[in-house]
Amino acid sequence: EVQLLESGGGLVQPGGSLRLSCAASGFTFSSYAMSWVRQAPGKGLVWVSIISNRGGITFYADSVKGRFTISRDNSKNTLYLQMNSLRAEDTAVYYCAKDDYGVKGRGLFDYWGQGTLVTVSS
Amino acid sequence: AIQLTQFPSSLSASVGDRVTITCRASQGISSALAWYQQKPGKAPKLLIYDASSLESGVPSRFSGSGSGTDFTLTISSLQPEDFATYYCQQFNNYPYTFGQGTKLEIK
C-alpha cells in the first residue's frame, strides 16, 4: 500500500524558514517523480514544485521560485521542501504527491499524503 | 500559465441524479487533464486521467470526456459518498494548474 506521510509544518514568522518532509513507502520511491501541492485555507489546489526520480530535474511555480527548494533522498525514501523567506500568502496545507510516471514525471498525481499545515504569521 | 475554469462553482443535487461538471482550458491541452475528488479535511483523490481514463478502483459511475479546451466530468447516478469538491487539473504544460473547484452539495 502506497503511503506518503508529511511532517515539518507549523507556525513560522514572516521571513522565516521551514523544511517539510514526506516519508514514502509501499512503492519504489526512486522510480517516480514527486511533487508538492498546496492549498490555502478554504481555497483551491496550487501546484508548487516537482522533482525527477533521481533529483536532477526540478521545476517551480513562479510564486515560490528562488525561495523554495525541492529535494529528495532516495536512500531514505524521503522528499523535502525547504521553504525560505516565507510570506503570509504561503500559509497553506502542503501535500506531497506521487507522480504516476517515472523519471521526470508528467504531473499526474496518483497518490497524495494527508498534508501538513504551514502557518506564516507574526 | 494555462487557466482552467470550472463551472458551475457549486451545484446542489439529489442522490440518484446525473450531474455534469465542465472544465475549460485557456488554451489547448490535448487530453492532458485529470479530475480529482476532495472531501473536507482530506487529500484529493484521483478519479480520471488523460481526460477519459478511469483510475483503478474508482466506481464506473464516474466518467470523463473531452479534448483540446473543453472537458466534462459526469457522475451518472449520485451516491451519498459523492458529495465533495471536484477539481480538474492540466498536466500538458508547466506550471501545472488546477481549476477553482466545483462543490457538489446535497439538495
CSV table of C-alpha atoms in Angstrom, one decimal:
chain,number,residue,atom,x,y,z
A,1,GLU,CA,0.0,0.0,0.0
A,2,VAL,CA,1.4,3.4,-1.0
A,3,GLN,CA,1.8,5.7,1.9
A,4,LEU,CA,3.0,9.3,2.0
A,5,LEU,CA,3.5,11.0,5.3
A,6,GLU,CA,4.3,14.7,5.5
A,7,SER,CA,5.8,16.4,8.6
A,8,GLY,CA,7.5,19.6,9.5
A,9,GLY,CA,4.7,22.1,9.3
A,10,GLY,CA,4.0,24.6,12.0
A,11,LEU,CA,3.8,28.3,12.8
A,12,VAL,CA,6.6,30.5,11.5
A,13,GLN,CA,7.1,34.2,11.4
A,14,PRO,CA,7.2,36.1,8.1
A,15,GLY,CA,10.7,35.9,6.6
A,16,GLY,CA,11.4,32.7,8.4
A,17,SER,CA,12.2,29.2,7.1
A,18,LEU,CA,10.8,25.8,7.4
A,19,ARG,CA,11.6,22.4,6.0
A,20,LEU,CA,8.9,19.9,5.1
A,21,SER,CA,9.5,16.2,4.8
A,22,CYS,CA,7.5,13.5,3.1
A,23,ALA,CA,8.2,9.9,4.0
A,24,ALA,CA,7.2,7.4,1.3
A,25,SER,CA,6.5,3.7,1.5
A,26,GLY,CA,4.8,1.0,-0.5
A,27,PHE,CA,6.4,1.7,-3.8
A,28,THR,CA,9.8,2.1,-5.4
A,29,PHE,CA,10.4,5.7,-4.4
A,30,SER,CA,13.5,6.1,-6.6
A,31,SER,CA,11.5,5.3,-9.7
A,32,TYR,CA,9.0,8.2,-9.6
A,33,ALA,CA,8.9,11.9,-9.8
A,34,MET,CA,7.4,13.7,-6.8
A,35,SER,CA,5.6,17.0,-6.3
A,36,TRP,CA,4.4,19.4,-3.7
A,37,VAL,CA,0.9,20.9,-4.0
A,38,ARG,CA,-0.5,23.4,-1.5
A,39,GLN,CA,-4.0,24.5,-0.5
A,40,ALA,CA,-4.6,27.8,1.4
A,41,PRO,CA,-7.4,27.6,3.9
A,42,GLY,CA,-10.7,27.4,2.1
A,43,LYS,CA,-9.1,27.8,-1.3
A,44,GLY,CA,-8.2,25.6,-4.2
A,45,LEU,CA,-5.2,23.5,-5.1
A,46,VAL,CA,-1.9,25.0,-6.3
A,47,TRP,CA,1.0,23.1,-7.7
A,48,VAL,CA,4.3,24.2,-6.1
A,49,SER,CA,7.2,22.1,-7.4
A,50,ILE,CA,8.2,18.8,-9.0
A,51,ILE,CA,11.4,16.8,-8.8
A,52,SER,CA,12.5,14.0,-11.1
A,53,ASN,CA,13.1,10.5,-9.8
A,54,ARG,CA,16.8,11.0,-9.3
A,55,GLY,CA,16.6,14.6,-8.3
A,56,GLY,CA,18.4,16.1,-11.3
A,57,ILE,CA,15.4,17.9,-12.7
A,58,THR,CA,13.3,20.4,-10.8
A,59,PHE,CA,10.6,22.9,-11.7
A,60,TYR,CA,8.8,25.5,-9.6
A,61,ALA,CA,5.8,27.7,-9.6
A,62,ASP,CA,6.7,31.3,-10.2
A,63,SER,CA,5.3,32.2,-6.8
A,64,VAL,CA,7.9,30.2,-4.9
A,65,LYS,CA,10.8,30.3,-7.4
A,66,GLY,CA,14.0,31.4,-5.7
A,67,ARG,CA,12.5,30.9,-2.2
A,68,PHE,CA,11.7,27.2,-2.1
A,69,THR,CA,13.9,24.2,-2.9
A,70,ILE,CA,12.6,20.7,-3.6
A,71,SER,CA,15.0,17.8,-3.0
A,72,ARG,CA,14.9,14.1,-2.2
A,73,ASP,CA,17.0,11.4,-0.6
A,74,ASN,CA,16.2,8.1,-2.3
A,75,SER,CA,18.2,6.2,0.3
A,76,LYS,CA,15.7,7.4,2.9
A,77,ASN,CA,12.6,7.3,0.7
A,78,THR,CA,12.0,10.9,1.6
A,79,LEU,CA,11.0,14.1,-0.2
A,80,TYR,CA,11.8,17.5,1.1
A,81,LEU,CA,10.7,21.1,0.6
A,82,GLN,CA,13.0,23.8,2.0
A,83,MET,CA,11.0,27.0,2.4
A,84,ASN,CA,12.8,30.3,2.9
A,85,SER,CA,11.7,33.9,3.1
A,86,LEU,CA,8.2,32.8,4.0
A,87,ARG,CA,5.2,35.1,3.5
A,88,ALA,CA,1.7,35.2,4.8
A,89,GLU,CA,0.4,34.1,1.4
A,90,ASP,CA,2.4,30.8,1.8
A,91,THR,CA,0.1,29.8,4.6
A,92,ALA,CA,-1.5,26.5,3.4
A,93,VAL,CA,-1.7,22.8,3.8
A,94,TYR,CA,1.2,21.3,1.9
A,95,TYR,CA,0.7,17.9,0.3
A,96,CYS,CA,3.3,15.7,-1.3
A,97,ALA,CA,2.1,13.8,-4.3
A,98,LYS,CA,3.5,10.9,-6.2
A,99,ASP,CA,3.6,11.2,-10.0
A,100,ASP,CA,2.2,8.3,-11.9
A,101,TYR,CA,5.1,8.4,-14.3
A,102,GLY,CA,8.8,7.7,-13.6
A,103,VAL,CA,11.9,9.7,-14.5
A,104,LYS,CA,10.8,13.4,-14.8
A,105,GLY,CA,7.1,12.8,-14.3
A,106,ARG,CA,4.2,14.1,-16.2
A,107,GLY,CA,2.3,16.0,-13.5
A,108,LEU,CA,-0.4,13.4,-12.9
A,109,PHE,CA,-0.7,12.7,-9.1
A,110,ASP,CA,-2.0,9.2,-8.3
A,111,TYR,CA,-1.3,9.3,-4.6
A,112,TRP,CA,-1.3,12.1,-2.0
A,113,GLY,CA,-0.2,12.4,1.6
A,114,GLN,CA,-2.5,13.7,4.3
A,115,GLY,CA,-0.9,17.2,4.3
A,116,THR,CA,0.9,19.3,6.8
A,117,LEU,CA,-0.2,22.8,7.7
A,118,VAL,CA,2.2,25.7,7.4
A,119,THR,CA,1.1,29.0,9.0
A,120,VAL,CA,3.1,32.1,8.4
A,121,SER,CA,2.1,34.8,10.9
A,122,SER,CA,3.7,37.2,13.4
B,1,ALA,CA,0.1,29.8,-17.4
B,2,ILE,CA,-2.9,27.8,-18.6
B,3,GLN,CA,-6.0,28.8,-16.8
B,4,LEU,CA,-8.7,26.2,-16.1
B,5,THR,CA,-12.2,27.5,-15.5
B,6,GLN,CA,-14.8,25.1,-13.9
B,7,PHE,CA,-18.5,25.6,-14.0
B,8,PRO,CA,-20.6,25.6,-12.1
B,9,SER,CA,-18.7,26.6,-9.0
B,10,SER,CA,-21.3,24.9,-6.9
B,11,LEU,CA,-24.1,22.5,-7.5
B,12,SER,CA,-26.9,21.1,-5.5
B,13,ALA,CA,-28.2,17.7,-6.5
B,14,SER,CA,-30.0,14.7,-5.1
B,15,VAL,CA,-29.0,11.1,-4.6
B,16,GLY,CA,-29.6,9.3,-7.9
B,17,ASP,CA,-29.2,12.4,-10.1
B,18,ARG,CA,-26.9,12.6,-13.1
B,19,VAL,CA,-24.5,15.6,-12.8
B,20,THR,CA,-22.0,17.1,-15.2
B,21,ILE,CA,-19.1,19.4,-14.3
B,22,THR,CA,-17.3,21.3,-17.1
B,23,CYS,CA,-13.7,22.4,-17.2
B,24,ARG,CA,-12.5,24.8,-19.9
B,25,ALA,CA,-8.8,25.5,-20.6
B,26,SER,CA,-7.5,28.8,-21.8
B,27,GLN,CA,-5.5,27.0,-24.5
B,28,GLY,CA,-5.4,23.6,-25.9
B,29,ILE,CA,-4.1,20.9,-23.7
B,30,SER,CA,-4.7,17.8,-25.8
B,31,SER,CA,-6.0,15.1,-23.4
B,32,ALA,CA,-3.7,16.0,-20.5
B,33,LEU,CA,-6.4,16.5,-18.0
B,34,ALA,CA,-7.3,14.9,-14.7
B,35,TRP,CA,-10.2,15.1,-12.3
B,36,TYR,CA,-9.8,14.8,-8.5
B,37,GLN,CA,-12.3,14.5,-5.7
B,38,GLN,CA,-11.6,16.1,-2.3
B,39,LYS,CA,-13.6,15.7,0.9
B,40,PRO,CA,-13.3,18.2,3.8
B,41,GLY,CA,-10.1,17.7,5.7
B,42,LYS,CA,-8.8,15.0,3.3
B,43,ALA,CA,-6.3,14.8,0.5
B,44,PRO,CA,-7.5,14.9,-3.1
B,45,LYS,CA,-8.2,11.5,-4.8
B,46,LEU,CA,-7.5,10.9,-8.5
B,47,LEU,CA,-10.7,9.9,-10.4
B,48,ILE,CA,-10.0,10.4,-14.1
B,49,TYR,CA,-6.8,10.9,-16.0
B,50,ASP,CA,-6.0,11.5,-19.7
B,51,ALA,CA,-9.4,13.2,-19.9
B,52,SER,CA,-11.4,9.9,-20.0
B,53,SER,CA,-9.5,7.1,-18.3
B,54,LEU,CA,-10.9,5.8,-15.1
B,55,GLU,CA,-8.4,5.4,-12.3
B,56,SER,CA,-8.3,1.9,-10.8
B,57,GLY,CA,-10.8,1.4,-8.0
B,58,VAL,CA,-13.0,4.3,-9.0
B,59,PRO,CA,-16.6,3.4,-9.5
B,60,SER,CA,-17.8,3.3,-13.1
B,61,ARG,CA,-20.5,5.9,-12.4
B,62,PHE,CA,-17.7,8.4,-12.9
B,63,SER,CA,-16.7,9.2,-16.5
B,64,GLY,CA,-14.7,11.9,-18.3
B,65,SER,CA,-14.7,13.2,-21.8
B,66,GLY,CA,-13.2,16.0,-23.9
B,67,SER,CA,-10.0,17.1,-25.5
B,68,GLY,CA,-8.4,20.4,-26.5
B,69,THR,CA,-10.0,23.0,-24.4
B,70,ASP,CA,-13.4,21.6,-23.2
B,71,PHE,CA,-13.8,18.7,-20.8
B,72,THR,CA,-16.5,17.2,-18.7
B,73,LEU,CA,-16.8,15.0,-15.6
B,74,THR,CA,-20.1,13.1,-15.3
B,75,ILE,CA,-21.4,11.2,-12.4
B,76,SER,CA,-24.2,9.0,-13.7
B,77,SER,CA,-26.1,8.3,-10.5
B,78,LEU,CA,-25.1,10.3,-7.4
B,79,GLN,CA,-24.3,8.4,-4.3
B,80,PRO,CA,-24.2,9.9,-0.8
B,81,GLU,CA,-20.4,9.5,-0.7
B,82,ASP,CA,-20.0,11.6,-3.9
B,83,PHE,CA,-20.8,14.9,-2.2
B,84,ALA,CA,-17.5,16.6,-2.3
B,85,THR,CA,-15.4,19.2,-4.2
B,86,TYR,CA,-14.1,18.3,-7.6
B,87,TYR,CA,-11.1,19.8,-9.3
B,88,CYS,CA,-9.8,19.5,-12.8
B,89,GLN,CA,-6.0,19.7,-13.4
B,90,GLN,CA,-4.0,20.1,-16.6
B,91,PHE,CA,-0.6,18.5,-16.9
B,92,ASN,CA,0.2,19.5,-20.5
B,93,ASN,CA,2.5,22.4,-19.6
B,94,TYR,CA,4.4,23.8,-16.6
B,95,PRO,CA,3.2,25.2,-14.4
B,96,TYR,CA,0.6,22.5,-13.7
B,97,THR,CA,-2.7,24.2,-12.9
B,98,PHE,CA,-6.0,23.3,-11.3
B,99,GLY,CA,-9.5,24.6,-11.8
B,100,GLN,CA,-11.0,26.6,-8.9
B,101,GLY,CA,-13.2,23.6,-7.9
B,102,THR,CA,-16.9,22.7,-8.0
B,103,LYS,CA,-18.6,22.0,-4.7
B,104,LEU,CA,-21.3,19.3,-5.0
B,105,GLU,CA,-23.8,19.6,-2.2
B,106,ILE,CA,-26.9,17.6,-1.2
B,107,LYS,CA,-30.2,19.2,-2.3
